[in-house]
Coordinates of C-alpha atoms in Angstrom, one line a residue:
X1 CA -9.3 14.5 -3.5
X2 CA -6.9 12.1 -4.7
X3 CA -5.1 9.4 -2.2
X4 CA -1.9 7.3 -3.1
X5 CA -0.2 4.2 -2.0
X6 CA 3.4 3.2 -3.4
X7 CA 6.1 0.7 -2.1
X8 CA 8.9 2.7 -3.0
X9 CA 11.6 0.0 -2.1
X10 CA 14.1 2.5 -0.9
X11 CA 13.5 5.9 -0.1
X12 CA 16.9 6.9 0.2
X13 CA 17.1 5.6 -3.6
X14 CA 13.6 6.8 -4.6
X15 CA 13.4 10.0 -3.6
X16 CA 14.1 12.4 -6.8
X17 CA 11.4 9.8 -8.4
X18 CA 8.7 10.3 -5.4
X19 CA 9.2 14.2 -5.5
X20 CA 9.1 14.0 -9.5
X21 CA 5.9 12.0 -9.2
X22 CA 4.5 14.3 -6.6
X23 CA 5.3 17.2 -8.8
X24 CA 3.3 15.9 -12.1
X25 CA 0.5 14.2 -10.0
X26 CA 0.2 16.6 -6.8
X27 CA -2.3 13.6 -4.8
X28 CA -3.9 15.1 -1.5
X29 CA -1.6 12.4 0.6
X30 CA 0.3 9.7 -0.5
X31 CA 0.8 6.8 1.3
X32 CA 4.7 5.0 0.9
X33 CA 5.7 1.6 2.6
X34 CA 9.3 0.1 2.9
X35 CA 11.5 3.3 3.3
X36 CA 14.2 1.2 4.2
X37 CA 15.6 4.0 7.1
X38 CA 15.2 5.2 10.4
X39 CA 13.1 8.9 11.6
X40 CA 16.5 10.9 11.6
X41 CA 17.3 10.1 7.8
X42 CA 13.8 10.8 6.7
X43 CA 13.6 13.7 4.2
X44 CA 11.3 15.9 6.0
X45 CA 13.0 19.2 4.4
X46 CA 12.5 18.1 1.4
X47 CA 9.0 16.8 1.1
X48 CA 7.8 20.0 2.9
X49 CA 9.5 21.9 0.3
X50 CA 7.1 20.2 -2.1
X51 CA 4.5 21.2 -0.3
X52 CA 3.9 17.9 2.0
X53 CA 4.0 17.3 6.0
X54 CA 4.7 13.9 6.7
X55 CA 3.9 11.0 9.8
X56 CA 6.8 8.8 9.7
X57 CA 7.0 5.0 11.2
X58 CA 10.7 4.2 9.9
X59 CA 12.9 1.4 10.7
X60 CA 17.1 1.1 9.7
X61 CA 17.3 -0.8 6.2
X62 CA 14.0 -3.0 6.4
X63 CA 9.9 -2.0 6.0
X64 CA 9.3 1.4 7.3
X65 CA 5.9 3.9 6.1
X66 CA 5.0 6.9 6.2
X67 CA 1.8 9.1 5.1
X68 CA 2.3 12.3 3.7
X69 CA -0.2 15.2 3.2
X70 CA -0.9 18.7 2.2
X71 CA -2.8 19.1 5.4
X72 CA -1.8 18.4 8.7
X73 CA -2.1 15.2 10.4
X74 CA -3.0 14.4 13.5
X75 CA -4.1 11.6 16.0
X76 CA -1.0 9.3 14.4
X77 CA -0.6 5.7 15.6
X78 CA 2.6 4.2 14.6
X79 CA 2.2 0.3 14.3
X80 CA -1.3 -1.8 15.4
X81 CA -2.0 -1.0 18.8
X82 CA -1.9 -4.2 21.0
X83 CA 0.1 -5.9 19.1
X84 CA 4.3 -6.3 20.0
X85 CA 6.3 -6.2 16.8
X86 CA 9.6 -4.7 16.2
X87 CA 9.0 -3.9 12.6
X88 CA 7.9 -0.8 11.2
X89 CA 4.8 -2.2 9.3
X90 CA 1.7 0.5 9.7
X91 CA 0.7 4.2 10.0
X92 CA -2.5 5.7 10.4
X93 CA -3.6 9.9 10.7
X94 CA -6.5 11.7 10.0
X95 CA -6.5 14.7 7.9
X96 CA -9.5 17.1 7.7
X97 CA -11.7 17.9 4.8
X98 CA -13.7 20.1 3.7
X99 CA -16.2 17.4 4.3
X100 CA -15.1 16.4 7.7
X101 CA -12.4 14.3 9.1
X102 CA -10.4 11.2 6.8
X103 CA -9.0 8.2 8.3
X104 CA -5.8 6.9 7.0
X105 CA -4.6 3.6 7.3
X106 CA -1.3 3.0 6.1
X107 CA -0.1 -0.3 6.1
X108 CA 3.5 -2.5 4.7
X109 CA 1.8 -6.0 5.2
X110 CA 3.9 -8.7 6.0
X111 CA 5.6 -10.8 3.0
X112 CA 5.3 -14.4 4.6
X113 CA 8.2 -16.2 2.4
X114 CA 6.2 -19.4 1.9
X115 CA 3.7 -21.2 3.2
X116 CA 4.4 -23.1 6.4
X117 CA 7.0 -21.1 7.7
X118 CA 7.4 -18.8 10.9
X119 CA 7.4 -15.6 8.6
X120 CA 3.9 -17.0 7.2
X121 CA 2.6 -17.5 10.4
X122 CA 3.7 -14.1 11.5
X123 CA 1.7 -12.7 8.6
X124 CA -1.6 -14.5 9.4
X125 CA -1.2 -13.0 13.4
X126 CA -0.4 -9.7 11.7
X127 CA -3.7 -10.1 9.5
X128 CA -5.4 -11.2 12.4
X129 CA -4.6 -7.8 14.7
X130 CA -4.8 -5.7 11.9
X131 CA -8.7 -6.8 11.3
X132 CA -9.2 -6.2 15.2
X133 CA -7.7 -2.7 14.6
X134 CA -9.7 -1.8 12.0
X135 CA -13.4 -2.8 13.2
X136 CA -12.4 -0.3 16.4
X137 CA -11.3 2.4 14.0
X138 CA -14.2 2.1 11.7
X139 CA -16.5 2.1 14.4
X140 CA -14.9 5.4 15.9
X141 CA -14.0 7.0 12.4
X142 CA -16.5 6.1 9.3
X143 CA -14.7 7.9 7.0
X144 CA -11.4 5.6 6.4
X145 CA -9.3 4.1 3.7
X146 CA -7.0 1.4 4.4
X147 CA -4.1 1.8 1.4
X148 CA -0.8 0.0 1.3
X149 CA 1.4 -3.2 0.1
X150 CA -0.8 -5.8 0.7
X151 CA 1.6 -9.0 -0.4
X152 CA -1.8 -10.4 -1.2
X153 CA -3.3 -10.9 -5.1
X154 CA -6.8 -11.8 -3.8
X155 CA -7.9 -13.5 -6.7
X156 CA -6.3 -15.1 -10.0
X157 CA -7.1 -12.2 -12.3
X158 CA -4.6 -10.1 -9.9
X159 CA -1.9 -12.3 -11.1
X160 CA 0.1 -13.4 -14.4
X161 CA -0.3 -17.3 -13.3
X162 CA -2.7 -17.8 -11.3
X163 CA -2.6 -21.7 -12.1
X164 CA 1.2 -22.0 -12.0
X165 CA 1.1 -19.9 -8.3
X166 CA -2.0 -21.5 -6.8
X167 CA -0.9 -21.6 -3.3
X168 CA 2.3 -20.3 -3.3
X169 CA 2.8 -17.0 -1.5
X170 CA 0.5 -14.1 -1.9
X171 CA -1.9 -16.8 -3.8
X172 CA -2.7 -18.9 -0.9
X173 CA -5.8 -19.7 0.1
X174 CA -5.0 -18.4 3.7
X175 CA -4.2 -15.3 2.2
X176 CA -7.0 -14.4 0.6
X177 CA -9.8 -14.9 3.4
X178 CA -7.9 -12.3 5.1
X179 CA -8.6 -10.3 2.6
X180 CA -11.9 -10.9 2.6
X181 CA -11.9 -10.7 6.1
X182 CA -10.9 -7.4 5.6
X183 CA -13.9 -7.1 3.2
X184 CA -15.9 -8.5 5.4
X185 CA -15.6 -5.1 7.6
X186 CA -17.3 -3.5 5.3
X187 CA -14.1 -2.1 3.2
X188 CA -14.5 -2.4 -0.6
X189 CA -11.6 -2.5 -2.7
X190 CA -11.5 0.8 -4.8
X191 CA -10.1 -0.9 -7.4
X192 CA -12.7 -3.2 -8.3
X193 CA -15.1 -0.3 -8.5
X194 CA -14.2 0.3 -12.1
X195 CA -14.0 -1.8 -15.4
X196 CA -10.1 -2.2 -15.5
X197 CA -7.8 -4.2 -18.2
X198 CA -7.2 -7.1 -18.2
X199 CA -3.9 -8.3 -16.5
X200 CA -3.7 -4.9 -14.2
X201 CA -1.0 -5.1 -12.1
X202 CA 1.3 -3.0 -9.7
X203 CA 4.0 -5.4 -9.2
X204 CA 6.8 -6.9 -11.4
X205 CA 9.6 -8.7 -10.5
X206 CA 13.1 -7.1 -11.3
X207 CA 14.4 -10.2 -12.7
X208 CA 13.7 -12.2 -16.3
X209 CA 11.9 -9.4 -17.5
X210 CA 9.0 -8.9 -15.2
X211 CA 7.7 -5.9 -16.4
X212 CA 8.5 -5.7 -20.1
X213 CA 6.2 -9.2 -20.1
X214 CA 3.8 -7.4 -17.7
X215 CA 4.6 -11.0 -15.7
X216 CA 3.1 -9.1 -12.8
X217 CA 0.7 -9.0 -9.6
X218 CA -1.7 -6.8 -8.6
X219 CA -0.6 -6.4 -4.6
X220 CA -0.6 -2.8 -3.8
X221 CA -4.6 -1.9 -2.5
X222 CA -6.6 0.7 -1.7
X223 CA -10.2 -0.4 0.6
X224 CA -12.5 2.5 1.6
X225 CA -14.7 2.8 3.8
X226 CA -18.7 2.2 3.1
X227 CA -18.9 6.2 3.9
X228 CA -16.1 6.6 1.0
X229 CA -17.0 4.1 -1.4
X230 CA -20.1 6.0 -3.2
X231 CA -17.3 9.2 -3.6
X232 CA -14.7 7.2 -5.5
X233 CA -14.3 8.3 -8.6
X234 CA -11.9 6.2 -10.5
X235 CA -8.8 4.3 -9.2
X236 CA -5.9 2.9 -11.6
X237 CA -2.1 2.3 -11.3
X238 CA 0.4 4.4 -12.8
X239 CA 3.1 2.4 -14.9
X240 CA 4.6 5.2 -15.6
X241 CA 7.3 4.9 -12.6
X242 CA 8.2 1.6 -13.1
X243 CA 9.5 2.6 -16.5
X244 CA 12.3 5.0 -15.2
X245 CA 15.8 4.0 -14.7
X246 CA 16.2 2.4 -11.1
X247 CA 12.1 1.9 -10.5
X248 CA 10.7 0.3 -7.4
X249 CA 9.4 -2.9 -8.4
X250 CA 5.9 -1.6 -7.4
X251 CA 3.7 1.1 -9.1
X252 CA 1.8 4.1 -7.4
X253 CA -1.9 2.9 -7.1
X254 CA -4.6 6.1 -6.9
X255 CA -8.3 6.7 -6.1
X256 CA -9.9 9.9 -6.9
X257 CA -12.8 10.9 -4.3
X258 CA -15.5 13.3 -5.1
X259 CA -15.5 14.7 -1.4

């Protein structure tokens, strides 16, 4: 089984390039954050024409996810439960298996802008529910993986200067013990699992030639589960998006399970 995440930074823009993607690398479920438009302008037809259902948490012209699947989906949540926010930031399902029921946790984490400022502290409270969230849903479902745009490089070899961006945003120090919080749960970054290049990223800024000098950061995550971990195969990005004409800034991240 093969599970993917990708900030796709426009849906509306992206789509030929999601259902292209889908079409040469047919994943089991896909996970996309910041669709950028509401439920009613959602492609349903289309994706299901390719073969994919589709759980949808959209929002007009900001964030936005959605989890698609070649299997149904049930028990969907849309956002963390508890927690009052008027932005479309998380999605969870479970689809069945063949070895039994799959968790997904789908989730747009919050930028933060800089240090210091009201959007940071939004994103720590955000951290802070969505680590509440997930001990209940791990205790109730074993078998989960939390995938998404984490805005988070958790340590300096996920980013091109780590020295230059020590404690700027997605380098802080605050930052980053939420993600080990979130490690701390028992998830493990799929990721890591595997010997990877050096400098392996899955974002690059648009400007000054982000990705042509691979000037990037490794943001986008997949964490599974301690039931999931020992079935991961591999896990890797896929540049190959972010060469086409009109790319999302971010690259499709995928982990193969042997379930």
């Amino acid at each position: 089984m093969r599970l993917a995440t990708w900030n796709v930074n426009s849906l509306t823009v992206r789509l030929p390039q999601v259902l292209d993607w889908l079409g040469a690398h047919p994943v089991d479920a896909l996970c996309l954050q910041e669709l950028k438009l509401s439920d009613d302008k959602f492609p349903f037809d289309a994706l299901r024409a390719a073969g994919y259902e589709a759980a949808v948490h959209g929002q007009k012209t900001y964030n936005g996810v959605a989890i698609l699947s070649r299997q149904p989906l049930r028990d969907v949540v849309r956002n963390i439960p508890g927690f009052a926010d008027e932005q479309a930031r998380a999605i969870a399902a479970t689809l069945d298996t063949p070895a039994g029921p799959l968790r997904l946790v789908n989730g747009y984490f919050v930028n933060g802008q800089e240090p210091g400022s009201e959007k940071f502290a939004y994103k720590m409270r955000w951290l802070d529910a969505l680590a509440g969230w997930l001990r209940t849903e791990l205790a109730q479902q074993p078998r989960l993986a939390l995938l998404g745009d984490f805005n988070i490089a958790p340590e300096d070899r996920d980013s091109y200067d780590p020295e230059g961006l020590r404690e700027t945003i997605h380098h802080t120090s605050a930052e980053r013990a939420h993600f080990q919080a979130l490690l701390a749960l028992g998830l493990v970054d799929a990721f890591r699992l595997f010997e990877q290049a050096p400098k392996s990223f899955s974002w690059w800024d648009y400007r000054m030639l982000g990705f042509q000098k691979n000037r990037g950061l490794r943001i986008d995550h997949i964490l599974v589960s301690p039931a999931l971990a020992p079935q991961a195969q591999a896990c890797y990005v896929d540049r190959t998006p972010r060469k086409n004409k009109q790319p999302s800034d971010h690259a499709p991240v995928v982990v193969e399970l042997n379930l």
